[in-house]
Each structure stands twice: as C-alpha cells, then as structure tokens.
Short mmCIF file of C-alpha atoms and ligand atoms in Angstrom, two decimals:
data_model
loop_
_atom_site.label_atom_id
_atom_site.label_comp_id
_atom_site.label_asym_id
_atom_site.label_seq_id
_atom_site.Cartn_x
_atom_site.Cartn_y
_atom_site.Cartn_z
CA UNK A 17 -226.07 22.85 -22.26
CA UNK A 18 -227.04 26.43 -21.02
CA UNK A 19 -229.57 25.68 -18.72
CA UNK A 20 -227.55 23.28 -17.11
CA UNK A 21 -224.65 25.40 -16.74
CA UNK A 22 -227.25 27.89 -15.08
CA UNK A 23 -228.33 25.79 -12.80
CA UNK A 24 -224.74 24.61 -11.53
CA UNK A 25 -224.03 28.42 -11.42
CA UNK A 26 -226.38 28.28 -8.58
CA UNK A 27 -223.89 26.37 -6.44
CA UNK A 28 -222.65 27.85 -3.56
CA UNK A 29 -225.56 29.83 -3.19
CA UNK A 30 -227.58 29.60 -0.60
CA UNK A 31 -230.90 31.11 0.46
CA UNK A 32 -235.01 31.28 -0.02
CA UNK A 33 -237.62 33.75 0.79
CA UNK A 34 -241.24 31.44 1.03
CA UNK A 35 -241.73 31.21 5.15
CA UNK A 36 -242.88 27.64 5.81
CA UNK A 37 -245.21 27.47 8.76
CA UNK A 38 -243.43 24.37 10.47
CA UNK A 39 -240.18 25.69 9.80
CA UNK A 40 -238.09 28.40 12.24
CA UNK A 41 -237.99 30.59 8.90
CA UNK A 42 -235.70 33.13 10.92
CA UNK A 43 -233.02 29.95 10.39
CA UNK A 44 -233.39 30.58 6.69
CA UNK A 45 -233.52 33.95 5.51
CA UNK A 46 -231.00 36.76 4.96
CA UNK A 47 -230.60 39.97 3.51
CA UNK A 48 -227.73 39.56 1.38
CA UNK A 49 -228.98 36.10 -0.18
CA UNK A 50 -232.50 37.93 -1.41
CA UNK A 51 -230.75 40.16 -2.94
CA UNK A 52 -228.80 37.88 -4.92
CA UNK A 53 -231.24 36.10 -5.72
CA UNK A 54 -233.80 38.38 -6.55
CA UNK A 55 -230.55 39.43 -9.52
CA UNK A 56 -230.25 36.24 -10.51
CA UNK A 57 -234.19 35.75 -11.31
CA UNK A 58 -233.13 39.35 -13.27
CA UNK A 59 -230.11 37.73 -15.35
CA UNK A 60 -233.06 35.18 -16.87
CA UNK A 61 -231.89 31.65 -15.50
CA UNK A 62 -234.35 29.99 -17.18
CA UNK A 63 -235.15 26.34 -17.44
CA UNK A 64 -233.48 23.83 -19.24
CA UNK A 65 -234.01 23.01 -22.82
CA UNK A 66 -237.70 21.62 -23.94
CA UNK A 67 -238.99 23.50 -20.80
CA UNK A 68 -242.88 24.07 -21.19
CA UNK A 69 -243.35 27.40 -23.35
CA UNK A 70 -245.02 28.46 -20.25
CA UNK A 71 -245.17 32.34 -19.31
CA UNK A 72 -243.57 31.87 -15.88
CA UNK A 73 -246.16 32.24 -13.53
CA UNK A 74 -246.56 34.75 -11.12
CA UNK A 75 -244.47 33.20 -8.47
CA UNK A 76 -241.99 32.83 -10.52
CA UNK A 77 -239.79 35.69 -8.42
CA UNK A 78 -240.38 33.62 -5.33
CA UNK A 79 -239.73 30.58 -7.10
CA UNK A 80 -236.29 31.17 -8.26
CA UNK A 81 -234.92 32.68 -5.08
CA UNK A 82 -236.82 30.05 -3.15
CA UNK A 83 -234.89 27.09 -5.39
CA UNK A 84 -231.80 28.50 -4.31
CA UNK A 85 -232.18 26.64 -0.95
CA UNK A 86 -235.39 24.22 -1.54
CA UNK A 87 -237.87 23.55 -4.77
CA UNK A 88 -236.80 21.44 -7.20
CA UNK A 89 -233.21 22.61 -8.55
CA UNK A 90 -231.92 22.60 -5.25
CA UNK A 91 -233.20 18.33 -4.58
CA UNK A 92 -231.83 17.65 -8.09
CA UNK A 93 -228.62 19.05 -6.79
CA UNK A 94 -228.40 17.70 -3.33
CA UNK A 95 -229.07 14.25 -5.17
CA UNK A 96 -226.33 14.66 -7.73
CA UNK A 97 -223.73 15.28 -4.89
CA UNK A 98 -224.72 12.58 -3.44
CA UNK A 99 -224.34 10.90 -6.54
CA UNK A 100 -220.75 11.93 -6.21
CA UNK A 101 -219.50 11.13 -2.94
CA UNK A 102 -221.03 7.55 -3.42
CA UNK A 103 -219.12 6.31 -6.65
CA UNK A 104 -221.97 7.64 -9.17
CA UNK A 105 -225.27 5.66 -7.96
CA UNK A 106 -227.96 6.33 -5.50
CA UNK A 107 -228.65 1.89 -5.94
CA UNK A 108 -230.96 0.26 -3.23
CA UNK A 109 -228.97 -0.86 -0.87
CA UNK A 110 -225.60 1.33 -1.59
CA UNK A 111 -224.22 3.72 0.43
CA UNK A 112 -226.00 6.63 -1.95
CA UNK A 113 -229.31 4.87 -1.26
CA UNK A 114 -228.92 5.45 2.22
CA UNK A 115 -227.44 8.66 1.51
CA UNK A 116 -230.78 9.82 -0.64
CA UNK A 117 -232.81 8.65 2.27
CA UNK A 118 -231.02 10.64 4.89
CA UNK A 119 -231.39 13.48 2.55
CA UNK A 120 -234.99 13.36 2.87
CA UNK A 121 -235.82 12.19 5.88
CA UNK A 122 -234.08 15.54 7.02
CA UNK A 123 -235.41 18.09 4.64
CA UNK A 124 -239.14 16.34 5.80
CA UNK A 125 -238.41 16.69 9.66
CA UNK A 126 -237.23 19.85 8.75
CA UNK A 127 -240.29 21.12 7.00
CA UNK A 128 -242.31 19.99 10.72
CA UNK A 129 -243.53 16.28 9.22
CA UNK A 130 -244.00 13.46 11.37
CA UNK A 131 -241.31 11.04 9.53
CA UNK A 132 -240.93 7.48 9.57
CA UNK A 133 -238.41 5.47 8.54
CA UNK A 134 -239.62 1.93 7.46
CA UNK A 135 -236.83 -1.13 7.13
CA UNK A 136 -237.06 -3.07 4.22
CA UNK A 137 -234.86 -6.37 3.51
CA UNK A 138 -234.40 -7.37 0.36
CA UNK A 139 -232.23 -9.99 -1.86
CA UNK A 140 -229.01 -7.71 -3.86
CA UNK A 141 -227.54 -9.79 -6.45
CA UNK A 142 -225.30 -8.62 -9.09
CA UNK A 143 -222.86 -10.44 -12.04
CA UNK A 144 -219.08 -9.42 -10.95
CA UNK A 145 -217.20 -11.90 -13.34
CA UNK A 146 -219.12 -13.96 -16.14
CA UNK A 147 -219.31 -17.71 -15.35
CA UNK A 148 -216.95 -19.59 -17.40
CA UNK A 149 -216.52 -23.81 -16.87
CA UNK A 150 -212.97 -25.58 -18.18
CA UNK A 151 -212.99 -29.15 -18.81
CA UNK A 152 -209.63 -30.34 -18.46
CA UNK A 153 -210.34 -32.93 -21.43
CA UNK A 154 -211.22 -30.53 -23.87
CA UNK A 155 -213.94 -27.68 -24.55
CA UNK A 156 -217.12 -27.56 -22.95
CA UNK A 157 -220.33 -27.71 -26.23
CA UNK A 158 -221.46 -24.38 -26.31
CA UNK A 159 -219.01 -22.72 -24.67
CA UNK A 160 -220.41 -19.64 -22.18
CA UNK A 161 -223.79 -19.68 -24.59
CA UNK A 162 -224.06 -22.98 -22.94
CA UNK A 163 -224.03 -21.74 -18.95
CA UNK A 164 -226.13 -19.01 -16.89
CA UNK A 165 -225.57 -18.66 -13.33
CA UNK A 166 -228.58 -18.83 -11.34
CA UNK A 167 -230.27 -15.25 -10.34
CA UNK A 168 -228.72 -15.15 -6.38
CA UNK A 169 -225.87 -17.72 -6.94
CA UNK A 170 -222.91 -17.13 -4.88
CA UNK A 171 -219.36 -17.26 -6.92
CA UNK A 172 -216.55 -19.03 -6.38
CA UNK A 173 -213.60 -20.56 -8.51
CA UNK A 174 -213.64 -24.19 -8.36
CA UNK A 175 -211.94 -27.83 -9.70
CA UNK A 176 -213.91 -31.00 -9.21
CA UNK A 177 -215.03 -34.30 -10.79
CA UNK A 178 -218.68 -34.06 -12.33
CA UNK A 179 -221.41 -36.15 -10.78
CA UNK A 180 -225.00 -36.77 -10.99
CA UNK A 181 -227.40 -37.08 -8.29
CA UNK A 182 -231.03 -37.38 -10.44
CA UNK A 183 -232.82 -34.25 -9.36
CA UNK A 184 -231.19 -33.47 -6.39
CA UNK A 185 -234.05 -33.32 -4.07
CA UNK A 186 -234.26 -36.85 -2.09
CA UNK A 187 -231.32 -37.21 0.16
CA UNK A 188 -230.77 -40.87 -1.77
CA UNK A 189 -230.65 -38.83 -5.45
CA UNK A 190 -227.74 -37.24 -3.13
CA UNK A 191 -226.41 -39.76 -0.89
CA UNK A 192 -223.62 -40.29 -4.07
CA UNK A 193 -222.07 -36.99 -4.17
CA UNK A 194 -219.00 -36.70 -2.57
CA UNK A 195 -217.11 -33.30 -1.01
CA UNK A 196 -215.52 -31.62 -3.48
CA UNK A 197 -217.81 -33.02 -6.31
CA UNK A 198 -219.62 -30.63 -9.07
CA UNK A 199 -223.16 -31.63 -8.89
CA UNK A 200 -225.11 -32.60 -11.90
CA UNK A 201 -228.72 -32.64 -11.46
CA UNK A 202 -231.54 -32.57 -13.71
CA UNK A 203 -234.37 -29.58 -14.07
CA UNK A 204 -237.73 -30.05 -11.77
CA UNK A 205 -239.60 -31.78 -9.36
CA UNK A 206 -237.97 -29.49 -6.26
CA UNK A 207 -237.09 -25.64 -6.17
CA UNK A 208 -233.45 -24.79 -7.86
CA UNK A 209 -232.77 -23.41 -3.98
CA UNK A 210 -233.64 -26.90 -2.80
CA UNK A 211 -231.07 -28.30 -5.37
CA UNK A 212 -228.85 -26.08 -3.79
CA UNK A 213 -228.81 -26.23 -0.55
CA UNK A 214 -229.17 -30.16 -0.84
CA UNK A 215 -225.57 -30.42 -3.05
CA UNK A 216 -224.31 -27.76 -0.33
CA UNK A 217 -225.46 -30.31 2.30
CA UNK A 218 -223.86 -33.23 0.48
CA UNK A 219 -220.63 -31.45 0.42
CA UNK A 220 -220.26 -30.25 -3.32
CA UNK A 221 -218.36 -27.56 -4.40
CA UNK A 222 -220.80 -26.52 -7.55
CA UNK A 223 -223.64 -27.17 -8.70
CA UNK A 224 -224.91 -27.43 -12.48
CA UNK A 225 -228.60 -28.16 -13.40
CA UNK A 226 -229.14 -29.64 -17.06
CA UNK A 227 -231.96 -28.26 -18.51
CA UNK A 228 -234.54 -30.35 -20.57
CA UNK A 229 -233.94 -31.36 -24.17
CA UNK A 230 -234.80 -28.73 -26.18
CA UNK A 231 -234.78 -26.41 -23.66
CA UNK A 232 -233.39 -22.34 -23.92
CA UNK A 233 -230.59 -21.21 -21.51
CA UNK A 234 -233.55 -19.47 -18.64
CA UNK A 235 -233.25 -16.84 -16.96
CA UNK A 236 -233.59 -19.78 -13.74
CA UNK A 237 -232.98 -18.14 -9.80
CA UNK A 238 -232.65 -19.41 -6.15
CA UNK A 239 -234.99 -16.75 -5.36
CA UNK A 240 -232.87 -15.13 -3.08
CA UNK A 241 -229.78 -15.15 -1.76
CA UNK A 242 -228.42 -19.25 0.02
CA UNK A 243 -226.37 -21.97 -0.68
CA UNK A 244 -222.94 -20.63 -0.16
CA UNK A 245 -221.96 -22.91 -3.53
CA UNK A 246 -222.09 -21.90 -7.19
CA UNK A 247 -224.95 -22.50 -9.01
CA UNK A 248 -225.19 -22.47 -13.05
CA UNK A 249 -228.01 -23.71 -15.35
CA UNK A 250 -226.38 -25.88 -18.04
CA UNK A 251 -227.69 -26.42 -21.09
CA UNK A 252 -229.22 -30.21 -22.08
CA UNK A 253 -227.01 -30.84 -24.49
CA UNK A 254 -224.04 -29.34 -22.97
CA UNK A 255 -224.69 -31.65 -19.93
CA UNK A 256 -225.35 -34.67 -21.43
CA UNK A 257 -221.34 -35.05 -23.29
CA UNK A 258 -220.30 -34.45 -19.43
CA UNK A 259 -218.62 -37.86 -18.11
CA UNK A 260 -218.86 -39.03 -14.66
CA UNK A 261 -215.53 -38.24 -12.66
CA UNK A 262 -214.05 -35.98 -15.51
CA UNK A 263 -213.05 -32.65 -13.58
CA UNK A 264 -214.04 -29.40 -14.24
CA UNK A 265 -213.12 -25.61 -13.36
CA UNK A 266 -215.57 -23.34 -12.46
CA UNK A 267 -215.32 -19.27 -11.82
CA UNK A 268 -217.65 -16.96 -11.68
CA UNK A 269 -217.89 -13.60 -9.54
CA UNK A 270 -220.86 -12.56 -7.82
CA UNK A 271 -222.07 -10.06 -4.85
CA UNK A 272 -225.34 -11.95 -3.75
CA UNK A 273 -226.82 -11.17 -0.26
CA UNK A 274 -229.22 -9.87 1.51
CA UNK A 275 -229.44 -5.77 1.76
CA UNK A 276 -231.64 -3.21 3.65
CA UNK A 277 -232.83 -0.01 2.26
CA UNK A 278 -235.44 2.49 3.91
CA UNK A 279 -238.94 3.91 2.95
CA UNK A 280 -239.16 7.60 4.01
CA UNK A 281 -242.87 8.61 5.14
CA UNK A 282 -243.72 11.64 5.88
CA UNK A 283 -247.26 12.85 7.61
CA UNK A 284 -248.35 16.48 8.49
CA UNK A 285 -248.65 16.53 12.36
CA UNK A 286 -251.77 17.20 13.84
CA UNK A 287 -253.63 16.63 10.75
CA UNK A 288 -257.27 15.33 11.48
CA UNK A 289 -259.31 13.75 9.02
CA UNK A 290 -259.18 10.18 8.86
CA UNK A 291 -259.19 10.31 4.92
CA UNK A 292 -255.21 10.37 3.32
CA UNK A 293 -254.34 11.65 0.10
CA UNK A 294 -250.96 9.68 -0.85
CA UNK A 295 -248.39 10.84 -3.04
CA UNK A 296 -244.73 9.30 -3.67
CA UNK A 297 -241.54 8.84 -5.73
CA UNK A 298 -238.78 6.41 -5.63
CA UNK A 299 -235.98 7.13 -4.13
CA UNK A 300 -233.49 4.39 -5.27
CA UNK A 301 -231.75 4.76 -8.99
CA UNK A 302 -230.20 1.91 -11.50
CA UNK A 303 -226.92 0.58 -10.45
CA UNK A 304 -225.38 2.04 -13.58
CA UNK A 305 -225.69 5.98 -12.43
CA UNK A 306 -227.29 8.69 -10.39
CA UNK A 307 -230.48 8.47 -11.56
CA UNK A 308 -231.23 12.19 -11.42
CA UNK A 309 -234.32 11.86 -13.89
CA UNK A 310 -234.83 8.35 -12.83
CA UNK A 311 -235.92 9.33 -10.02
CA UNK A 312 -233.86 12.42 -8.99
CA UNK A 313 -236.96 14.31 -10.58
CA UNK A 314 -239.73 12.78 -8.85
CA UNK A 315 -238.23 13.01 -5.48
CA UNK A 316 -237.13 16.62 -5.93
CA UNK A 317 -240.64 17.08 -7.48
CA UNK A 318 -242.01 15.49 -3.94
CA UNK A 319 -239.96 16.92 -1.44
CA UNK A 320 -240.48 20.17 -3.18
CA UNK A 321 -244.57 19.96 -2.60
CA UNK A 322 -244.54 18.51 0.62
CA UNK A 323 -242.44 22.15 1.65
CA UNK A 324 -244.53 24.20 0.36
CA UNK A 325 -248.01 22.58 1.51
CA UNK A 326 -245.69 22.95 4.80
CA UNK A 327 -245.89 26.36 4.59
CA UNK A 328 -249.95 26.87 4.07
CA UNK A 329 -252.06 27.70 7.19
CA UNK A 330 -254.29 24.66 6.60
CA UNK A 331 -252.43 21.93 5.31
CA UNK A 332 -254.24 18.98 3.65
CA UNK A 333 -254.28 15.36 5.18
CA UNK A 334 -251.70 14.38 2.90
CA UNK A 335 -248.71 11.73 3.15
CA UNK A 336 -245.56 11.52 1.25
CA UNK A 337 -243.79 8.08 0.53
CA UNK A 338 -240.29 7.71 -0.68
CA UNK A 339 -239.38 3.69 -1.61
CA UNK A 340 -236.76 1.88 -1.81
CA UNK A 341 -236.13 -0.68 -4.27
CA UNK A 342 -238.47 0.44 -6.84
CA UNK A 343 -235.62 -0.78 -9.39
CA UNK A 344 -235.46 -4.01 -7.46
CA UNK A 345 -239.41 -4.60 -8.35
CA UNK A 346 -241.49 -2.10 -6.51
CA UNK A 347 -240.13 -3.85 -3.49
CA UNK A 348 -241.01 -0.55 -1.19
CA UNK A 349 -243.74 0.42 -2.38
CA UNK A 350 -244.92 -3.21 -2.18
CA UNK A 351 -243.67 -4.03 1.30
CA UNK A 352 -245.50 -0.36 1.96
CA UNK A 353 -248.96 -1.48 0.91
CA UNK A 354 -248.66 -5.26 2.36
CA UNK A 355 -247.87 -3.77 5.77
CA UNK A 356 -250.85 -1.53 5.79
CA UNK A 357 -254.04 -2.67 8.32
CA UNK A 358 -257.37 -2.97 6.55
CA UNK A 359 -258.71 0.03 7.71
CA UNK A 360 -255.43 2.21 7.17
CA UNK A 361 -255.85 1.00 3.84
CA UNK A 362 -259.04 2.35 3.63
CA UNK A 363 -258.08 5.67 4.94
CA UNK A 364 -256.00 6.36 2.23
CA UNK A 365 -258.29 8.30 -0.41
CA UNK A 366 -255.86 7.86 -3.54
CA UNK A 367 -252.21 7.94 -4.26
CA UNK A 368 -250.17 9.87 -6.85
CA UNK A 369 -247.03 8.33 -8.27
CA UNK A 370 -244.26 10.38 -9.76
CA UNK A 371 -241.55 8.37 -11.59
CA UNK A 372 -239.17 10.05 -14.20
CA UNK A 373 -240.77 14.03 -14.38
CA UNK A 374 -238.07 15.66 -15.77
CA UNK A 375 -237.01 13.63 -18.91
CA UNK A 376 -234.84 15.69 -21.71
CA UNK A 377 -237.46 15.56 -24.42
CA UNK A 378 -240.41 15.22 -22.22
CA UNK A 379 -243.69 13.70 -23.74
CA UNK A 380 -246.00 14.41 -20.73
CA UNK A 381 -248.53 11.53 -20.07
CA UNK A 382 -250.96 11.43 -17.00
CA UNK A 383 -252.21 8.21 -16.00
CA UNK A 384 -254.55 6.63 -13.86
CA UNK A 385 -256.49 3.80 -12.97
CA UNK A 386 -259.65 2.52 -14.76
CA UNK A 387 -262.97 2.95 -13.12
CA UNK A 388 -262.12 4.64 -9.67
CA UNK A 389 -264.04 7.90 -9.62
CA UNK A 390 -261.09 9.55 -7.83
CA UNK A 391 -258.79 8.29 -9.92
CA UNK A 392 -260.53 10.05 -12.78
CA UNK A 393 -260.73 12.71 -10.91
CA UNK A 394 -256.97 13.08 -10.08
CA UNK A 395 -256.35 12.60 -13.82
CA UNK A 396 -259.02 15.45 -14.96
CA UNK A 397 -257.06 17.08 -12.00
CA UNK A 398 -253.91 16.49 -13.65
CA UNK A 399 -254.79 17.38 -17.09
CA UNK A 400 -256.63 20.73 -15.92
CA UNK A 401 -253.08 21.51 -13.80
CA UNK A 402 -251.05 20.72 -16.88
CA UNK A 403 -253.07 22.82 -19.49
CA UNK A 404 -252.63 25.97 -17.12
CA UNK A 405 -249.19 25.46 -17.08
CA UNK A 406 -249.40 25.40 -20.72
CA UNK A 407 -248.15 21.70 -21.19
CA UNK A 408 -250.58 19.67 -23.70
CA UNK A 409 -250.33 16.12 -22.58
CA UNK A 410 -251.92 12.72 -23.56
CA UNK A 411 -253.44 10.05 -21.19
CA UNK A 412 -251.55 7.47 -20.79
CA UNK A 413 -251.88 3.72 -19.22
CA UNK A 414 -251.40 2.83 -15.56
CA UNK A 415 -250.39 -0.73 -15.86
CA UNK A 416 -246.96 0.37 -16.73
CA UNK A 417 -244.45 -0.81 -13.68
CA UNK A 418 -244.18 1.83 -11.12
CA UNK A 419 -244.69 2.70 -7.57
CA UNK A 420 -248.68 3.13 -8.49
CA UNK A 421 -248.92 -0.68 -9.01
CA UNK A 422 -249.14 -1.91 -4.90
CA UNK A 423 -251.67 0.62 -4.45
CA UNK A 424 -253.69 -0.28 -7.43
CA UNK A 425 -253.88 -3.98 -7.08
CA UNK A 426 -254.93 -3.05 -3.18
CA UNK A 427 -257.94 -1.05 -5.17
CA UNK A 428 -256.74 2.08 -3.43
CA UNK A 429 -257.22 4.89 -6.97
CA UNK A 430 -254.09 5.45 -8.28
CA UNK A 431 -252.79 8.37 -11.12
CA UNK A 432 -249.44 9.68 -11.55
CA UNK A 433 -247.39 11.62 -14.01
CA UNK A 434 -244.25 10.85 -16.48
CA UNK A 435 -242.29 12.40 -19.22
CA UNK A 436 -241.01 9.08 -20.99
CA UNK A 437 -238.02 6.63 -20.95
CA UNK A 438 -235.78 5.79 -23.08
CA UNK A 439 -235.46 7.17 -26.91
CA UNK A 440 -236.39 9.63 -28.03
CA UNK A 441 -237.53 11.03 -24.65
CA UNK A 442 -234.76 9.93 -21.96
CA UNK A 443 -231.97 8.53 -23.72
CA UNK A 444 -230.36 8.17 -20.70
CA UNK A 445 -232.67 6.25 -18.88
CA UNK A 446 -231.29 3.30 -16.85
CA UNK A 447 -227.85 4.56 -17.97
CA UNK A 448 -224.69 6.54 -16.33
CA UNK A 449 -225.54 9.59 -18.37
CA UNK A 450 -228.89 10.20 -15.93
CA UNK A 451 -227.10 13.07 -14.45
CA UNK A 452 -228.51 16.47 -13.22
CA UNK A 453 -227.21 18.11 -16.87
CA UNK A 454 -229.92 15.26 -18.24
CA UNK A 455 -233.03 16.94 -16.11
CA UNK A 456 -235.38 18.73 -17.87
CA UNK A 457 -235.51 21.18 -14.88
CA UNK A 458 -238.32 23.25 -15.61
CA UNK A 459 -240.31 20.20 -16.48
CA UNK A 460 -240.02 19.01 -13.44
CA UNK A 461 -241.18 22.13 -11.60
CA UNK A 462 -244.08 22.31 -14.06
CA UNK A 463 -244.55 18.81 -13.13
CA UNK A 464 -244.33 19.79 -9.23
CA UNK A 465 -246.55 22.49 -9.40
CA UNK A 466 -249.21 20.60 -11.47
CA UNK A 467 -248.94 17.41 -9.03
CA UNK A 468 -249.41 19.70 -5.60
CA UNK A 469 -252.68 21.38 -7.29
CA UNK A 470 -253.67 17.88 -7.98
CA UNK A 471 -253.20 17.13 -4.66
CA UNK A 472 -254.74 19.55 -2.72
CA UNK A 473 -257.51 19.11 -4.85
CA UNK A 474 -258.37 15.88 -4.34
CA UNK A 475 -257.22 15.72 -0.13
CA UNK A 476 -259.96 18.50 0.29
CA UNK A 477 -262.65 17.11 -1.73
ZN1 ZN B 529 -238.20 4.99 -11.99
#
C-alpha cells in the first residue's frame, strides 16, 4: 500500500522543527534534516488510504517534518520495531510490553513530564499444548470435547489411577487420595482453587472435576495462577464411565504464572490547579501481534499530544496514563483508579480514552458517558474537533470495554474516541496482521489533533 510504503520511506530519517518548551530543542534540530524534510512534505507523502478528505491544515509543513522525529508516524514506528525485536507482540507481561513502556516513559521524561512508573501484578495464563486424557482401557466418552483445562491450570504429563474424593473440600472427602492418584471430584460447594490446592495437598498428580448432569463443558478457572497440579473440568458423563483405580494419562502444556507489567503516568511539572484533565491509551497489544492499531494508534496518538502541549507556554493541568493489561481486562486502568485517594479522585475533572484510532476503514465514533455535564461536553468537544477536521462521525456508546470503564464506574466523566474493530473496519484486529502497514496513519493524526483540542478545552474550562 502507498502510504505505507511512504511512511517506511521515512526510516532512517531523523529530525523535527516544533521547539518544545521542556525540551533542550538545540538537542533536536539541524540544518540538513529541515531541509529534507521540508522536500519530503514537497514530494506529497500523504496519509494512508481512507485518510479524512481533509485539506491539510495549516501546520501541515510543521507537521510532516516534525513526524520525522515525534507525532504520530514516528510512535507507530518506534512501536513496530519494537514489535520486531520482541518476536512480533507488545503482550502484557512480554518483553515488548516492557519494551513499549520504556519507550514512553522516555519520550515523556523527555518532553519535561513528571513520570511515574506504577507496578502492576497480574495472573498470565496461556494454552501451550491442548489437554488430551488416555485411558489405558480404552477411549475416554467424548474424547477432547469432553475436557477443558481450568483458566490458570498448570500442565504437566501424567499416569495415575482415578479416584474420587466427593467435592474435594473437607480434608475427610480427601483423606482417600493417595500420591500419585488423579483426583475425581465433583462441581461446588468450595472454590475450583480450593479443589486444587486440597488434591495438591493430598498428594495427587491431577485433578479432574465432573461437572453436573446436564451440564456444558465451562469456561471454569482457579482464578489465578496455584496448585502446581493439572487441573481439567470433565464432563458429567465423561466422568461418571471412569472406574476407581483404572489409570489414566494426562498432558497438557501451559505457561500459567504470575507477571508484572507497568502503567506509565505522566504529569506536567509545576502545574497548579488542583483540577486534572485525564487522558490515556493502552499500551499492551493481543498476544497474537504488534498491535499497532490496537493500540499502537492510541499511544502514538497520546504521546504525540502530550509533546506538543509540552511545547505551549501555559500548559494545561493535564495527565497522561498508559496501562498495562488492558487486553488482560482493563487490569491497569483498573488497578489505576482503585489506587486513587478520595480526593485525588475528585481532582480529576474527566478522562479521555483512546483505544484503536487508526483503524484501516475507520468509522469514527465519539463516546461518552450518560449524564455528566463534562462528559457531554468533551463529546460536543469531540464532535466540534472532528467536523473541523472534516471527519463526520456518529456518537457512539461508552459501555463498550475499554480503558474509560474504571473511571466511569468511579463517576469520574468519561469520553473517548475509536475507529472500529474488526470487519469491515479493522480486519486485523486482535490478529498478527495489526502491523504499522494496517494504520490508518492520517486517521490517527486527525484523531490526535481532534483529542488535544478536546483536551485543552475541557482542562481550561
Ligand atoms: Zn484496545
């Protein structure tokens, strides 16, 4: 695709002409790289395909030389290399996650923010090998439609005789079991991590819970991350042919622990109102790829308006947030907001969410949550920003599962933008084809631009 190959074009390029205020701009600029720039900007390296029909606006010199070293293209870029160097994913909790974060955390101190880097655990869990059970006298009733491993179980390849300990959760349902055994308990009346760690205790090498007649194969989990056994739901009528004593081989491959990833913050110094205007992006992609418009493009779209409100005399009291684990279930974002005192929760005047800005075939949606008068006001805000950059877009729901939700269900107003997932807009979404050649660059400047108006709007009101 043209665009794309424009953009890569830019590689090896380096330089920008905007002067930010906290930044030594002296570091940045040089002769030779304006003038390159400044030719490039003449050769028409335009946005990508589907890019708003929008004159470019008068900045648009400064824009394209200043991309060359920060704005958007350049983020999308620095987060597809690291993309590279890290087997293909920017994953919470993988060494491109941490990657990402270092990324930003040093553009941010760069730029003259007050960053902080906030530690968040969290349970990582992932299928290696599909479970499958061998009975040694025969085939197992349902073969694998008949097993699921429990969300969190550990693997592990083992032979043992079946036998049942009644739940599971008294120490005499378990007193029976023997080392070496394959557990058999039935669903309820204790957590399946309690089931777990209880055939653990009693020495078994696997456990299998029978689900109740009639029941579906769940979706069951520990939870997070314990026994050091395998554990597999079973279904009833699967478990019920078992024989007590008959031996059975389990395998299964799994990568279940416990992983730390990093929220980025970022705070003007010096700022002095009380009041904070919030606005953030996840950081973390799918395990399956890069995740350059899921989230490549709201991070690039953040990092590139937090360096140019940098560069204004007067910045806003704004803060940027960058979480981790957003894939995971808004575990950043959530951990964010939980940690928050009452009254820094009250200082923070609204938030603005950016989560997939750059889709291929955008359909540009604002959002925003019901009945806050600033959050109707960031979303006339948003709308207004959008229209001048000559993008028509429709008003969408906020109860869709993003970054916005924390903040919302803390009643702090919340609004953000997207440009869809999945068909027809982002075909790529959640896949390994979410690459930089799958941003809708221009998009996601438009996007950018539109969000920092927003912004400013709404941190001076
Ligand atoms: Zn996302």
């Amino acid at each position: 695709m043209a665009g794309a190959d424009c953009s890569v074009g830019l590689n090896g390029v380096v330089l920008g002409v905007a002067r930010l205020k906290f930044m030594s701009a002296g570091a940045l600029l040089g002769p030779l790289a304006l003038v390159i720039a400044l030719s490039l900007v003449g050769a028409g390296c335009a946005e990508t395909q589907e890019a708003p029909s929008r004159p470019r606006s008068s900045d648009a010199a400064e824009h394209s030389s200043r991309e060359a070293i920060t704005g958007v293209a350049a983020h999308l870029r620095a987060l597809q290399e690291i993309a590279n160097r890290h087997d293909g994913t920017r994953a919470a909790g993988t060494p491109g996650d941490r990657a990402s974060a270092d990324y930003i955390a040093e553009r941010l101190s760069r730029a003259g923010y007050d960053v902080t880097r906030q530690r968040i655990r969290f349970p990582y869990y992932r299928i290696l090998q599909a479970p499958k059970i061998q009975r040694t006298s025969g085939a197992l009733p349902g073969g694998r439609r008949s097993i699921r491993p429990l969300q969190f179980t550990r693997g592990g390849s083992v032979e043992g005789p079946v036998r049942r300990a009644g739940r599971g959760c008294t120490d005499a349902e378990t007193a029976g079991l023997r080392r070496g055994d394959v557990a058999l308990v039935r669903r309820g009346e204790c957590t399946f991590l309690e089931k777990g760690r209880r055939a653990q205790t009693a020495g078994a090498a696997a456990l299998l819970v029978a689900g109740h007649p009639g029941d579906p194969l769940i979706d069951a989990t520990l939870g997070r991350p314990g026994p050091a056994i395998p554990v597999l739901f079973l279904a009833h009528d699967t478990a019920k042919v078992l024989t007590t004593g008959e031996r059975l081989r389990i395998s299964l491959r799994t990568r279940s622990e416990m992983r730390a990833s990093e929220n980025v913050l970022a705070d003007a110094p010096a700022a002095t109102s009380r009041r904070i205007a919030m606005l953030g992006a996840h950081l973390d992609s799918a395990p399956a790829g890069a995740g350059l418009n899921d989230n490549g493009s709201g991070v690039a779209a953040a990092l590139d308006i937090a360096e140019r409100l940098a560069a204004e005399d007067n910045p806003p009291r704004v803060r940027f947030g960058f979480w981790a684990a957003e894939e995971l279930g808004l575990i950043g974002s959530r951990r964010y907001v939980e940690r928050l005192g009452r009254s820094e929760r009250r200082a923070v005047t609204s938030y603005l969410n950016l989560d997939m800005v750059g889709s291929p075939h955008p359909r540009p949606t604002v959002y925003a949550s019901d009945s806050k008068p600033a959050a109707a006001r960031l979303e006339r805000l948003l709308l207004r920003h959008l229209r001048k950059e000559g993008i028509s877009a429709r008003v969408g729901s906020a109860s869709k599962g993003s970054d916005h939700l924390p903040f919302a269900r803390a009643g702090i107003p919340v609004a953000g933008l997207f440009t869809g997932a999945g068909r027809p807009a982002d075909p790529c979404y959640h896949r390994r084809c979410d690459t930089l050649s799958n941003v809708n660059v221009g998009m996601t400047r438009a996007m950018a631009d539109t969000a920092r108006r927003a912004l400013v709007g709404i941190a001076r009101d």
